[in-house]
Amino acid sequence: MQTGKKTNWTTKQKLTVSVLCTAILLACTAFDRADAGGVGKADPAGYLDRVEIPASFANTRESLLPQTVVYQTVEDFFNEPLPEGKTKKKALVIGYDGYRADGLQTILGTGGAVDQTSQAGGLYLTYAGGIRGADEQRTETAPGWTSILTGKWQDETGVSDNGQVKNTEAKTFLTDLAQKGHEVSFIFSWQGHQGTYGGDIAQAQREELPVRYLFTQDDAQSQAAALRSVSKDAGEGQMEPQDADLTFLIYEHTDHAGHSTGYGNQNPAYVQACREVDTWAAGLLEAIAQRDSYDEEDWLILITTDHGGVDSGHGGQSDEERITWLASNRPLAIVEPTMACCR
């Protein structure tokens, strides 16, 4: 065996090893669940209290923002005039699937992507699941991301649960920007998105819109594709850079960890997944900052999640499942009070 020789790891190899390590942790954690006191169990009385402990949020439980605010934030950004000295609008929207709000306590102060983004703008408590008692929808992947992309709840999107096709009349910011001539990329590894946005994909093909729906095998491939999308420099052995005006990427790592052994900070495997995706996202921010044209560009960075989780699932209306969050590099307007969400 050779010694003293440095091994050059590719980005994909690093991510693959990272995911494998987490998989081992998941398996080990599974044996301990019986003694864990109920990993991720719903705690109606104290969950919001624990979420607000870091005091890092710009709003409170009384002024929660709906997750639909992401759509309007993106639209407003591209509709606003360029600041003086800037020549191009660019945006990166990152999704951490199934990332509970209290999971932020495991990464705040580490200098990762959420830290960098929120310090430039703000960190906000948001909510999924629709309007409680009115337009409720399941806290599942398809309804959550559809509401984020369209700014609408299930009564207009037609998506109240997984396995449903989105109404194309509920336009996503992807389609809207593409119709205005912007280059757009949607990168994901959950196959269900191909069905949910099947109508949008067909519409993009008919209209020859500059939007790419890129289905990958895993988060490692998604990361590589996202790096190409936000960078003008092609990586080693990679395709030519795409340099999209807006890139929307979803990591599945945290949701997989939650489903495997439980959502919540009591679960070391879930905590590790929370930290890892934030590190991966920080790599995208670094790639953006290294662009030769960065100083002339006006960038919007948003990081959010589609839903939380309880025990090893989600879909219900508990605070653990409904409370979500949004990190933005630009301050958002807060309207008080919000009584449509939580206890």
mmCIF file of C-alpha atoms in Angstrom:
data_model
loop_
_atom_site.group_PDB
_atom_site.id
_atom_site.type_symbol
_atom_site.label_atom_id
_atom_site.label_comp_id
_atom_site.label_asym_id
_atom_site.label_seq_id
_atom_site.Cartn_x
_atom_site.Cartn_y
_atom_site.Cartn_z
ATOM 1 C CA MET A 1 0.000 0.000 0.000
ATOM 2 C CA GLN A 2 1.348 3.406 -0.941
ATOM 3 C CA THR A 3 1.855 5.944 1.826
ATOM 4 C CA GLY A 4 2.416 9.693 1.878
ATOM 5 C CA LYS A 5 0.281 10.266 -1.215
ATOM 6 C CA LYS A 6 -2.667 12.631 -1.001
ATOM 7 C CA THR A 7 -5.976 11.345 -2.381
ATOM 8 C CA ASN A 8 -7.888 13.878 -4.480
ATOM 9 C CA TRP A 9 -11.578 13.387 -3.781
ATOM 10 C CA THR A 10 -14.182 14.610 -6.238
ATOM 11 C CA THR A 11 -17.250 16.459 -4.946
ATOM 12 C CA LYS A 12 -19.433 13.456 -5.750
ATOM 13 C CA GLN A 13 -17.104 11.063 -3.889
ATOM 14 C CA LYS A 14 -17.103 13.308 -0.812
ATOM 15 C CA LEU A 15 -20.883 13.518 -0.765
ATOM 16 C CA THR A 16 -21.263 9.782 -1.361
ATOM 17 C CA VAL A 17 -18.963 8.947 1.570
ATOM 18 C CA SER A 18 -20.825 11.472 3.718
ATOM 19 C CA VAL A 19 -24.179 9.871 2.914
ATOM 20 C CA LEU A 20 -22.793 6.379 3.560
ATOM 21 C CA CYS A 21 -21.543 7.480 6.985
ATOM 22 C CA THR A 22 -24.973 8.831 7.802
ATOM 23 C CA ALA A 23 -26.565 5.564 6.634
ATOM 24 C CA ILE A 24 -24.410 3.671 9.138
ATOM 25 C CA LEU A 25 -25.453 6.109 11.845
ATOM 26 C CA LEU A 26 -29.084 5.591 10.874
ATOM 27 C CA ALA A 27 -28.768 1.836 11.262
ATOM 28 C CA CYS A 28 -27.096 2.160 14.655
ATOM 29 C CA THR A 29 -29.684 4.640 15.862
ATOM 30 C CA ALA A 30 -32.492 2.273 14.885
ATOM 31 C CA PHE A 31 -31.362 -0.217 17.547
ATOM 32 C CA ASP A 32 -31.611 2.468 20.227
ATOM 33 C CA ARG A 33 -35.051 3.799 19.384
ATOM 34 C CA ALA A 34 -36.854 1.628 21.911
ATOM 35 C CA ASP A 35 -34.894 3.332 24.698
ATOM 36 C CA ALA A 36 -34.916 6.827 23.188
ATOM 37 C CA GLY A 37 -38.119 7.945 24.854
ATOM 38 C CA GLY A 38 -39.837 8.290 21.475
ATOM 39 C CA VAL A 39 -37.570 10.034 18.978
ATOM 40 C CA GLY A 40 -39.333 13.064 17.522
ATOM 41 C CA LYS A 41 -42.636 12.496 19.334
ATOM 42 C CA ALA A 42 -45.154 15.338 19.133
ATOM 43 C CA ASP A 43 -44.925 17.751 22.045
ATOM 44 C CA PRO A 44 -47.811 20.248 21.703
ATOM 45 C CA ALA A 45 -46.956 22.093 24.910
ATOM 46 C CA GLY A 46 -43.277 22.795 24.348
ATOM 47 C CA TYR A 47 -42.229 22.563 20.700
ATOM 48 C CA LEU A 48 -42.638 26.244 19.816
ATOM 49 C CA ASP A 49 -40.895 27.207 23.044
ATOM 50 C CA ARG A 50 -37.894 25.110 22.044
ATOM 51 C CA VAL A 51 -37.893 26.438 18.494
ATOM 52 C CA GLU A 52 -37.761 30.038 19.699
ATOM 53 C CA ILE A 53 -34.958 29.448 22.232
ATOM 54 C CA PRO A 54 -32.136 30.555 19.876
ATOM 55 C CA ALA A 55 -33.831 33.986 19.533
ATOM 56 C CA SER A 56 -32.370 34.103 16.035
ATOM 57 C CA PHE A 57 -35.672 34.559 14.210
ATOM 58 C CA ALA A 58 -36.795 37.947 12.938
ATOM 59 C CA ASN A 59 -40.426 37.069 13.721
ATOM 60 C CA THR A 60 -42.347 35.166 16.393
ATOM 61 C CA ARG A 61 -45.104 32.558 16.604
ATOM 62 C CA GLU A 62 -47.580 35.452 16.456
ATOM 63 C CA SER A 63 -46.195 36.638 13.112
ATOM 64 C CA LEU A 64 -45.446 33.421 11.252
ATOM 65 C CA LEU A 65 -45.143 33.796 7.493
ATOM 66 C CA PRO A 66 -46.809 31.272 5.159
ATOM 67 C CA GLN A 67 -44.356 29.223 3.129
ATOM 68 C CA THR A 68 -46.005 30.754 0.058
ATOM 69 C CA VAL A 69 -43.967 33.915 0.765
ATOM 70 C CA VAL A 70 -41.063 32.382 -1.172
ATOM 71 C CA TYR A 71 -42.920 32.770 -4.474
ATOM 72 C CA GLN A 72 -43.618 36.460 -3.926
ATOM 73 C CA THR A 73 -40.072 37.102 -2.720
ATOM 74 C CA VAL A 74 -38.645 35.657 -5.941
ATOM 75 C CA GLU A 75 -41.135 37.512 -8.137
ATOM 76 C CA ASP A 76 -40.533 40.834 -6.376
ATOM 77 C CA PHE A 77 -36.782 40.424 -6.697
ATOM 78 C CA PHE A 78 -36.829 39.911 -10.461
ATOM 79 C CA ASN A 79 -39.380 42.698 -10.958
ATOM 80 C CA GLU A 80 -37.373 45.265 -9.001
ATOM 81 C CA PRO A 81 -34.912 47.500 -10.896
ATOM 82 C CA LEU A 82 -31.237 46.651 -10.695
ATOM 83 C CA PRO A 83 -29.274 48.478 -7.999
ATOM 84 C CA GLU A 84 -26.691 50.967 -9.173
ATOM 85 C CA GLY A 85 -23.580 49.230 -10.453
ATOM 86 C CA LYS A 86 -25.317 45.882 -11.008
ATOM 87 C CA THR A 87 -25.945 44.463 -14.469
ATOM 88 C CA LYS A 88 -27.721 41.125 -13.924
ATOM 89 C CA LYS A 89 -30.273 39.498 -11.587
ATOM 90 C CA LYS A 90 -29.396 36.042 -10.255
ATOM 91 C CA ALA A 91 -31.099 33.778 -7.702
ATOM 92 C CA LEU A 92 -30.468 30.521 -5.855
ATOM 93 C CA VAL A 93 -33.310 28.822 -3.963
ATOM 94 C CA ILE A 94 -32.221 25.825 -1.874
ATOM 95 C CA GLY A 95 -34.574 23.303 -0.306
ATOM 96 C CA TYR A 96 -33.678 21.157 2.711
ATOM 97 C CA ASP A 97 -36.466 18.573 2.528
ATOM 98 C CA GLY A 98 -38.041 17.599 5.867
ATOM 99 C CA TYR A 99 -35.838 19.911 7.958
ATOM 100 C CA ARG A 100 -37.558 20.677 11.278
ATOM 101 C CA ALA A 101 -37.344 24.211 12.647
ATOM 102 C CA ASP A 102 -35.661 23.056 15.850
ATOM 103 C CA GLY A 103 -33.020 21.395 13.697
ATOM 104 C CA LEU A 104 -31.620 24.858 13.041
ATOM 105 C CA GLN A 105 -30.247 24.812 16.589
ATOM 106 C CA THR A 106 -27.713 22.225 15.430
ATOM 107 C CA ILE A 107 -26.225 24.491 12.734
ATOM 108 C CA LEU A 108 -26.657 28.105 13.864
ATOM 109 C CA GLY A 109 -23.266 29.584 14.662
ATOM 110 C CA THR A 110 -21.348 27.089 12.518
ATOM 111 C CA GLY A 111 -20.852 29.456 9.586
ATOM 112 C CA GLY A 112 -22.777 27.260 7.153
ATOM 113 C CA ALA A 113 -25.178 28.293 4.426
ATOM 114 C CA VAL A 114 -28.085 29.212 6.722
ATOM 115 C CA ASP A 115 -25.776 31.328 8.890
ATOM 116 C CA GLN A 116 -24.268 33.158 5.928
ATOM 117 C CA THR A 117 -27.630 33.789 4.302
ATOM 118 C CA SER A 118 -29.598 34.857 7.368
ATOM 119 C CA GLN A 119 -26.848 37.152 8.650
ATOM 120 C CA ALA A 120 -27.105 39.106 5.408
ATOM 121 C CA GLY A 121 -30.902 39.355 5.608
ATOM 122 C CA GLY A 122 -32.884 37.383 8.147
ATOM 123 C CA LEU A 123 -34.146 34.041 9.457
ATOM 124 C CA TYR A 124 -37.922 33.628 9.582
ATOM 125 C CA LEU A 125 -40.430 31.208 11.052
ATOM 126 C CA THR A 126 -42.885 30.030 8.405
ATOM 127 C CA TYR A 127 -45.615 27.422 8.217
ATOM 128 C CA ALA A 128 -46.728 24.627 5.905
ATOM 129 C CA GLY A 129 -50.004 22.703 5.754
ATOM 130 C CA GLY A 130 -52.284 25.477 4.527
ATOM 131 C CA ILE A 131 -54.698 27.617 6.532
ATOM 132 C CA ARG A 132 -55.742 25.686 9.621
ATOM 133 C CA GLY A 133 -59.474 24.962 9.561
ATOM 134 C CA ALA A 134 -59.858 26.293 6.012
ATOM 135 C CA ASP A 135 -57.495 25.410 3.145
ATOM 136 C CA GLU A 136 -55.559 22.710 4.982
ATOM 137 C CA GLN A 137 -53.245 20.443 3.023
ATOM 138 C CA ARG A 138 -51.095 17.551 4.143
ATOM 139 C CA THR A 139 -47.601 18.398 5.308
ATOM 140 C CA GLU A 140 -46.099 16.287 2.556
ATOM 141 C CA THR A 141 -43.388 16.921 -0.021
ATOM 142 C CA ALA A 142 -45.543 17.633 -3.076
ATOM 143 C CA PRO A 143 -47.970 20.098 -1.425
ATOM 144 C CA GLY A 144 -45.160 21.886 0.397
ATOM 145 C CA TRP A 145 -42.901 22.548 -2.554
ATOM 146 C CA THR A 146 -45.852 23.314 -4.813
ATOM 147 C CA SER A 147 -47.046 26.035 -2.439
ATOM 148 C CA ILE A 148 -43.511 27.417 -2.225
ATOM 149 C CA LEU A 149 -43.173 27.478 -6.010
ATOM 150 C CA THR A 150 -46.605 28.956 -6.767
ATOM 151 C CA GLY A 151 -47.435 31.102 -3.743
ATOM 152 C CA LYS A 152 -50.778 29.288 -3.464
ATOM 153 C CA TRP A 153 -52.420 26.604 -1.329
ATOM 154 C CA GLN A 154 -54.076 23.376 -2.485
ATOM 155 C CA ASP A 155 -57.403 25.016 -3.395
ATOM 156 C CA GLU A 156 -55.597 26.639 -6.349
ATOM 157 C CA THR A 157 -52.695 24.275 -7.026
ATOM 158 C CA GLY A 158 -54.774 21.088 -6.903
ATOM 159 C CA VAL A 159 -52.055 19.428 -4.808
ATOM 160 C CA SER A 160 -53.167 18.516 -1.288
ATOM 161 C CA ASP A 161 -51.084 15.323 -1.031
ATOM 162 C CA ASN A 162 -48.325 13.435 -2.807
ATOM 163 C CA GLY A 163 -49.168 11.762 -6.103
ATOM 164 C CA GLN A 164 -51.239 14.634 -7.502
ATOM 165 C CA VAL A 165 -50.551 16.692 -10.631
ATOM 166 C CA LYS A 166 -50.290 20.443 -10.204
ATOM 167 C CA ASN A 167 -52.756 22.674 -12.009
ATOM 168 C CA THR A 168 -50.740 24.521 -14.688
ATOM 169 C CA GLU A 169 -52.873 27.620 -14.155
ATOM 170 C CA ALA A 170 -51.174 27.931 -10.766
ATOM 171 C CA LYS A 171 -47.954 29.139 -12.344
ATOM 172 C CA THR A 172 -44.620 28.521 -10.605
ATOM 173 C CA PHE A 173 -41.926 31.166 -10.494
ATOM 174 C CA LEU A 174 -39.927 28.760 -12.678
ATOM 175 C CA THR A 175 -42.435 28.953 -15.522
ATOM 176 C CA ASP A 176 -43.068 32.661 -15.058
ATOM 177 C CA LEU A 177 -39.387 33.582 -15.211
ATOM 178 C CA ALA A 178 -38.765 31.268 -18.168
ATOM 179 C CA GLN A 179 -41.633 32.885 -20.072
ATOM 180 C CA LYS A 180 -39.905 36.219 -19.472
ATOM 181 C CA GLY A 181 -36.690 34.891 -21.012
ATOM 182 C CA HIS A 182 -34.720 33.944 -17.901
ATOM 183 C CA GLU A 183 -32.658 30.738 -17.867
ATOM 184 C CA VAL A 184 -34.015 28.536 -15.060
ATOM 185 C CA SER A 185 -32.992 25.163 -13.552
ATOM 186 C CA PHE A 186 -34.953 22.875 -11.188
ATOM 187 C CA ILE A 187 -32.730 20.116 -9.782
ATOM 188 C CA PHE A 188 -34.233 17.265 -7.733
ATOM 189 C CA SER A 189 -33.787 13.568 -6.921
ATOM 190 C CA TRP A 190 -37.288 12.709 -5.664
ATOM 191 C CA GLN A 191 -39.099 11.052 -8.573
ATOM 192 C CA GLY A 192 -42.499 12.281 -7.416
ATOM 193 C CA HIS A 193 -41.695 15.778 -8.685
ATOM 194 C CA GLN A 194 -41.750 14.471 -12.257
ATOM 195 C CA GLY A 195 -45.412 13.588 -11.806
ATOM 196 C CA THR A 196 -46.428 16.665 -9.828
ATOM 197 C CA TYR A 197 -44.935 19.005 -12.430
ATOM 198 C CA GLY A 198 -45.735 16.843 -15.439
ATOM 199 C CA GLY A 199 -48.036 19.497 -16.876
ATOM 200 C CA ASP A 200 -45.407 22.192 -16.410
ATOM 201 C CA ILE A 201 -42.736 20.042 -18.054
ATOM 202 C CA ALA A 202 -45.000 19.412 -21.056
ATOM 203 C CA GLN A 203 -45.816 23.117 -21.273
ATOM 204 C CA ALA A 204 -42.121 24.020 -21.220
ATOM 205 C CA GLN A 205 -41.480 21.615 -24.089
ATOM 206 C CA ARG A 206 -44.384 22.962 -26.142
ATOM 207 C CA GLU A 207 -43.387 26.577 -25.635
ATOM 208 C CA GLU A 208 -39.647 25.826 -25.851
ATOM 209 C CA LEU A 209 -39.078 27.621 -22.569
ATOM 210 C CA PRO A 210 -35.532 28.004 -21.177
ATOM 211 C CA VAL A 211 -36.262 25.909 -18.075
ATOM 212 C CA ARG A 212 -34.491 22.642 -17.202
ATOM 213 C CA TYR A 213 -36.184 20.007 -15.029
ATOM 214 C CA LEU A 214 -33.217 17.869 -14.039
ATOM 215 C CA PHE A 215 -34.004 14.581 -12.252
ATOM 216 C CA THR A 216 -30.896 13.123 -10.605
ATOM 217 C CA GLN A 217 -30.148 9.834 -8.850
ATOM 218 C CA ASP A 218 -29.200 11.320 -5.479
ATOM 219 C CA ASP A 219 -28.032 14.409 -3.621
ATOM 220 C CA ALA A 220 -24.465 13.933 -4.868
ATOM 221 C CA GLN A 221 -25.616 14.284 -8.475
ATOM 222 C CA SER A 222 -27.888 17.167 -7.515
ATOM 223 C CA GLN A 223 -24.953 18.969 -5.910
ATOM 224 C CA ALA A 224 -22.788 18.526 -8.994
ATOM 225 C CA ALA A 225 -25.582 19.805 -11.235
ATOM 226 C CA ALA A 226 -26.222 22.786 -8.964
ATOM 227 C CA LEU A 227 -22.540 23.710 -8.965
ATOM 228 C CA ARG A 228 -22.636 23.772 -12.763
ATOM 229 C CA SER A 229 -25.803 25.846 -12.675
ATOM 230 C CA VAL A 230 -24.409 28.592 -10.423
ATOM 231 C CA SER A 231 -20.846 28.623 -11.716
ATOM 232 C CA LYS A 232 -19.313 29.887 -14.933
ATOM 233 C CA ASP A 233 -16.453 27.432 -14.549
ATOM 234 C CA ALA A 234 -17.054 23.797 -15.481
ATOM 235 C CA GLY A 235 -15.907 21.317 -12.844
ATOM 236 C CA GLU A 236 -13.513 18.440 -13.459
ATOM 237 C CA GLY A 237 -14.955 16.130 -16.078
ATOM 238 C CA GLN A 238 -18.282 17.952 -15.992
ATOM 239 C CA MET A 239 -20.495 19.315 -18.732
ATOM 240 C CA GLU A 240 -20.233 22.924 -19.811
ATOM 241 C CA PRO A 241 -21.598 25.276 -17.140
ATOM 242 C CA GLN A 242 -25.284 26.182 -17.373
ATOM 243 C CA ASP A 243 -25.022 29.553 -15.600
ATOM 244 C CA ALA A 244 -28.775 29.788 -14.919
ATOM 245 C CA ASP A 245 -30.443 33.035 -13.870
ATOM 246 C CA LEU A 246 -32.328 31.067 -11.194
ATOM 247 C CA THR A 247 -31.409 27.691 -9.761
ATOM 248 C CA PHE A 248 -33.824 25.747 -7.543
ATOM 249 C CA LEU A 249 -32.301 22.731 -5.810
ATOM 250 C CA ILE A 250 -33.787 20.290 -3.287
ATOM 251 C CA TYR A 251 -31.661 18.089 -1.001
ATOM 252 C CA GLU A 252 -33.412 14.916 0.257
ATOM 253 C CA HIS A 253 -30.825 13.866 2.844
ATOM 254 C CA THR A 254 -32.602 15.224 5.941
ATOM 255 C CA ASP A 255 -35.981 13.784 5.010
ATOM 256 C CA HIS A 256 -34.440 10.368 4.395
ATOM 257 C CA ALA A 257 -32.800 10.497 7.830
ATOM 258 C CA GLY A 258 -36.085 11.477 9.473
ATOM 259 C CA HIS A 259 -38.045 8.688 7.822
ATOM 260 C CA SER A 260 -35.369 6.125 8.667
ATOM 261 C CA THR A 261 -35.065 6.655 12.418
ATOM 262 C CA GLY A 262 -37.009 9.735 13.462
ATOM 263 C CA TYR A 263 -37.212 13.495 13.103
ATOM 264 C CA GLY A 264 -35.786 15.610 15.897
ATOM 265 C CA ASN A 265 -32.604 16.660 17.641
ATOM 266 C CA GLN A 266 -32.754 13.559 19.875
ATOM 267 C CA ASN A 267 -31.684 11.545 16.841
ATOM 268 C CA PRO A 268 -27.922 11.807 16.117
ATOM 269 C CA ALA A 269 -28.396 10.571 12.552
ATOM 270 C CA TYR A 270 -30.953 13.296 11.839
ATOM 271 C CA VAL A 271 -28.701 15.936 13.412
ATOM 272 C CA GLN A 272 -25.784 14.793 11.269
ATOM 273 C CA ALA A 273 -27.924 15.006 8.130
ATOM 274 C CA CYS A 274 -29.011 18.535 9.115
ATOM 275 C CA ARG A 275 -25.392 19.598 9.412
ATOM 276 C CA GLU A 276 -24.282 17.907 6.215
ATOM 277 C CA VAL A 277 -26.833 19.491 3.888
ATOM 278 C CA ASP A 278 -25.964 22.911 5.298
ATOM 279 C CA THR A 279 -22.314 22.245 4.510
ATOM 280 C CA TRP A 280 -23.173 21.190 0.965
ATOM 281 C CA ALA A 281 -25.211 24.345 0.450
ATOM 282 C CA ALA A 282 -22.300 26.437 1.724
ATOM 283 C CA GLY A 283 -20.307 24.999 -1.161
ATOM 284 C CA LEU A 284 -22.805 26.521 -3.580
ATOM 285 C CA LEU A 285 -22.498 29.924 -1.909
ATOM 286 C CA GLU A 286 -18.730 29.692 -2.204
ATOM 287 C CA ALA A 287 -19.011 28.896 -5.921
ATOM 288 C CA ILE A 288 -21.233 31.948 -6.414
ATOM 289 C CA ALA A 289 -18.800 34.234 -4.576
ATOM 290 C CA GLN A 290 -15.979 33.003 -6.827
ATOM 291 C CA ARG A 291 -17.730 34.012 -10.045
ATOM 292 C CA ASP A 292 -15.694 36.546 -12.031
ATOM 293 C CA SER A 293 -18.865 38.569 -12.585
ATOM 294 C CA TYR A 294 -20.079 38.364 -8.962
ATOM 295 C CA ASP A 295 -19.473 42.028 -8.125
ATOM 296 C CA GLU A 296 -21.653 43.115 -11.050
ATOM 297 C CA GLU A 297 -24.505 40.729 -10.174
ATOM 298 C CA ASP A 298 -27.498 41.215 -7.868
ATOM 299 C CA TRP A 299 -28.065 37.898 -6.037
ATOM 300 C CA LEU A 300 -31.071 36.588 -4.112
ATOM 301 C CA ILE A 301 -30.362 33.600 -1.856
ATOM 302 C CA LEU A 302 -33.213 31.701 -0.170
ATOM 303 C CA ILE A 303 -33.004 28.498 1.887
ATOM 304 C CA THR A 304 -36.151 26.805 3.178
ATOM 305 C CA THR A 305 -37.944 23.514 3.833
ATOM 306 C CA ASP A 306 -41.247 21.979 2.761
ATOM 307 C CA HIS A 307 -42.385 20.475 6.084
ATOM 308 C CA GLY A 308 -41.200 19.199 9.450
ATOM 309 C CA GLY A 309 -41.797 15.769 10.917
ATOM 310 C CA VAL A 310 -42.761 13.793 13.992
ATOM 311 C CA ASP A 311 -41.584 10.323 14.989
ATOM 312 C CA SER A 312 -40.621 8.890 11.571
ATOM 313 C CA GLY A 313 -43.239 10.556 9.379
ATOM 314 C CA HIS A 314 -45.183 13.665 8.480
ATOM 315 C CA GLY A 315 -48.408 14.694 6.800
ATOM 316 C CA GLY A 316 -50.436 15.808 9.812
ATOM 317 C CA GLN A 317 -51.176 19.169 11.380
ATOM 318 C CA SER A 318 -48.986 19.100 14.498
ATOM 319 C CA ASP A 319 -46.656 22.034 15.111
ATOM 320 C CA GLU A 320 -43.678 19.724 14.590
ATOM 321 C CA GLU A 321 -44.938 19.073 11.061
ATOM 322 C CA ARG A 322 -46.349 22.533 10.234
ATOM 323 C CA ILE A 323 -43.629 24.860 11.516
ATOM 324 C CA THR A 324 -41.042 25.553 8.815
ATOM 325 C CA TRP A 325 -38.469 28.287 8.255
ATOM 326 C CA LEU A 326 -36.872 30.523 5.651
ATOM 327 C CA ALA A 327 -33.395 32.054 5.479
ATOM 328 C CA SER A 328 -33.050 35.030 3.143
ATOM 329 C CA ASN A 329 -30.128 37.279 2.265
ATOM 330 C CA ARG A 330 -32.648 40.141 2.089
ATOM 331 C CA PRO A 331 -34.966 41.321 4.868
ATOM 332 C CA LEU A 332 -38.633 40.349 4.463
ATOM 333 C CA ALA A 333 -41.708 42.300 5.518
ATOM 334 C CA ILE A 334 -43.494 40.896 8.576
ATOM 335 C CA VAL A 335 -47.211 41.400 9.103
ATOM 336 C CA GLU A 336 -48.664 40.781 12.576
ATOM 337 C CA PRO A 337 -50.533 38.912 13.796
ATOM 338 C CA THR A 338 -50.788 35.558 12.033
ATOM 339 C CA MET A 339 -53.452 33.321 13.577
ATOM 340 C CA ALA A 340 -53.751 30.755 10.779
ATOM 341 C CA CYS A 341 -50.994 28.403 11.816
ATOM 342 C CA CYS A 342 -50.272 27.034 15.174
ATOM 343 C CA ARG A 343 -51.275 26.641 18.774
#
